Tab-separated table of C-alpha atoms in Angstrom:
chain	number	residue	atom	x	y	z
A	1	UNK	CA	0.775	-22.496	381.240
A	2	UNK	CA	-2.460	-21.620	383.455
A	3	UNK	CA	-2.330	-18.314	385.760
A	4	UNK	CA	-1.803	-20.413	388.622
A	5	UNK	CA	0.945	-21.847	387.371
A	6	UNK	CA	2.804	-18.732	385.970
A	7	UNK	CA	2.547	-17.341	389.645
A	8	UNK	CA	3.873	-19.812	391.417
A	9	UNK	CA	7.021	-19.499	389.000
A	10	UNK	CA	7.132	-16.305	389.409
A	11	UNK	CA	6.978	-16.724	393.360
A	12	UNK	CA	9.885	-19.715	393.023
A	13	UNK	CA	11.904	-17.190	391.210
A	14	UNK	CA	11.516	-14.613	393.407
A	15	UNK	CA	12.560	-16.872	396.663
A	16	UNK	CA	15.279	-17.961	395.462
A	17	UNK	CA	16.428	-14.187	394.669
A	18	UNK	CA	15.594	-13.366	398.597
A	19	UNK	CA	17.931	-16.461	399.785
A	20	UNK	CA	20.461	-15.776	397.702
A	21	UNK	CA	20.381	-19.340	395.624
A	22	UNK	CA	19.842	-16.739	392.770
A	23	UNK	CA	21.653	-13.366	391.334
A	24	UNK	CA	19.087	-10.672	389.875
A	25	UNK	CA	20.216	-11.031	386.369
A	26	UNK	CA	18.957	-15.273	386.752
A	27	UNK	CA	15.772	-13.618	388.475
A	28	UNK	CA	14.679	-11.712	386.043
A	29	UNK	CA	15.375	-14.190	382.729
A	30	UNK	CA	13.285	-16.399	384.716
A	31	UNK	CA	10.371	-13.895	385.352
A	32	UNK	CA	10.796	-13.063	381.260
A	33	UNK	CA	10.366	-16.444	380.676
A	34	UNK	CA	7.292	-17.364	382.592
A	35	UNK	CA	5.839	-14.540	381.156
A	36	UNK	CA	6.658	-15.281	377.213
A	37	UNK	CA	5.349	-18.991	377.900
A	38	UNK	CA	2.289	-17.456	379.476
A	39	UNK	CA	1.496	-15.178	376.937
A	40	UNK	CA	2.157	-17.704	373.716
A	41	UNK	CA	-0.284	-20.328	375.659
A	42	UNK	CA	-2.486	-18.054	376.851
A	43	UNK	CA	-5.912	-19.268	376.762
A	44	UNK	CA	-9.167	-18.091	378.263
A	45	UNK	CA	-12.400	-19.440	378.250
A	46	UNK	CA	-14.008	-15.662	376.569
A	47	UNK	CA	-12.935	-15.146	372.982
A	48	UNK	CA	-9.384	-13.576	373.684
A	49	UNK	CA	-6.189	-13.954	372.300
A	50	UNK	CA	-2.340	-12.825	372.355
A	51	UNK	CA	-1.063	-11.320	370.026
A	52	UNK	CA	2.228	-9.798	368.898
A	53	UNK	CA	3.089	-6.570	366.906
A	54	UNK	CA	5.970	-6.475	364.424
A	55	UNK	CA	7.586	-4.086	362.087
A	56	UNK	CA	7.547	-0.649	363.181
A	57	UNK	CA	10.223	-0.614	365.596
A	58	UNK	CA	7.991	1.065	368.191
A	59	UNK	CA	5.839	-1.639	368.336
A	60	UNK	CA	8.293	-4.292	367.718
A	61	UNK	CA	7.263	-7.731	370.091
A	62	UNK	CA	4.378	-5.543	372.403
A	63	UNK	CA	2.102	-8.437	373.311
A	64	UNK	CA	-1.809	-6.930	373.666
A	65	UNK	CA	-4.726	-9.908	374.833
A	66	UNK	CA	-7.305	-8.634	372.153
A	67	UNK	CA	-10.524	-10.540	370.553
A	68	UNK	CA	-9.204	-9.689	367.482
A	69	UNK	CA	-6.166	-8.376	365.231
A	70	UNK	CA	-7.696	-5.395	364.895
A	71	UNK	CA	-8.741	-4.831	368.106
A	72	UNK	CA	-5.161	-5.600	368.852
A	73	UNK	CA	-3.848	-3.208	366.674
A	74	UNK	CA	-6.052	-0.415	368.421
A	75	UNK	CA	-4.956	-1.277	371.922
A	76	UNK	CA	-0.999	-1.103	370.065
A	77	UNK	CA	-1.704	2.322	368.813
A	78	UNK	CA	-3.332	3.173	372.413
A	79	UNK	CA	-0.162	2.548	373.942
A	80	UNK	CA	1.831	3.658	372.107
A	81	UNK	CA	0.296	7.334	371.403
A	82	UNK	CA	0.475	7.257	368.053
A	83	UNK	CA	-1.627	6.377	365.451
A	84	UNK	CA	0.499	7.370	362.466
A	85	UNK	CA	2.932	4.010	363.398
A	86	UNK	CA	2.857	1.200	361.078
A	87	UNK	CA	3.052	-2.456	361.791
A	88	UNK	CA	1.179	-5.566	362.054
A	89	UNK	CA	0.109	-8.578	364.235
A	90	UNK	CA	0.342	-12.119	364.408
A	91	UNK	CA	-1.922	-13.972	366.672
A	92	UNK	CA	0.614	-15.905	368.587
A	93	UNK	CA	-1.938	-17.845	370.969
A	94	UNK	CA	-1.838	-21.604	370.566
């Protein structure tokens, strides 16, 4: 799924909240689910790529766009403050 794509999903889900066709609870999973199909088919025409830390329960499923896994580990351990936390990544880009 392109950007373009992903927002225009995002801007169907979010009409149908303001008329009423849809409850917030429907809103949302279909937000969450644009974005989870966005970020495992995320592609980019630099050297990027998604990728998703397990283990550590802090970092459990926090999806960082990184060139590589350990670049992606740093920009886990930025956001989450701590560099003491131990987990891993899997490059979940197709």
């Amino acid at each position: 799924m392109d950007r373009i794509s992903a927002l225009r999903n995002i801007e169907d889900a979010l009409s149908d909240f303001e008329s009423g066709a849809d409850e917030l609870r429907e809103t949302q999973r279909r937000v969450l689910t644009v974005l989870q199909t966005y970020a495992t088919e995320f592609e980019t025409e630099r050297d990027l790529f998604a990728y998703r830390s397990y283990g550590d329960e802090r970092a459990e499923g926090i999806v960082v766009v990184a060139e590589s896994a350990e670049d992606a580990r740093g920009r886990v351990i930025e956001l989450l403050g701590d560099e003491a936390v131990e987990f891993h990544v899997e490059n979940i880009s197709k």
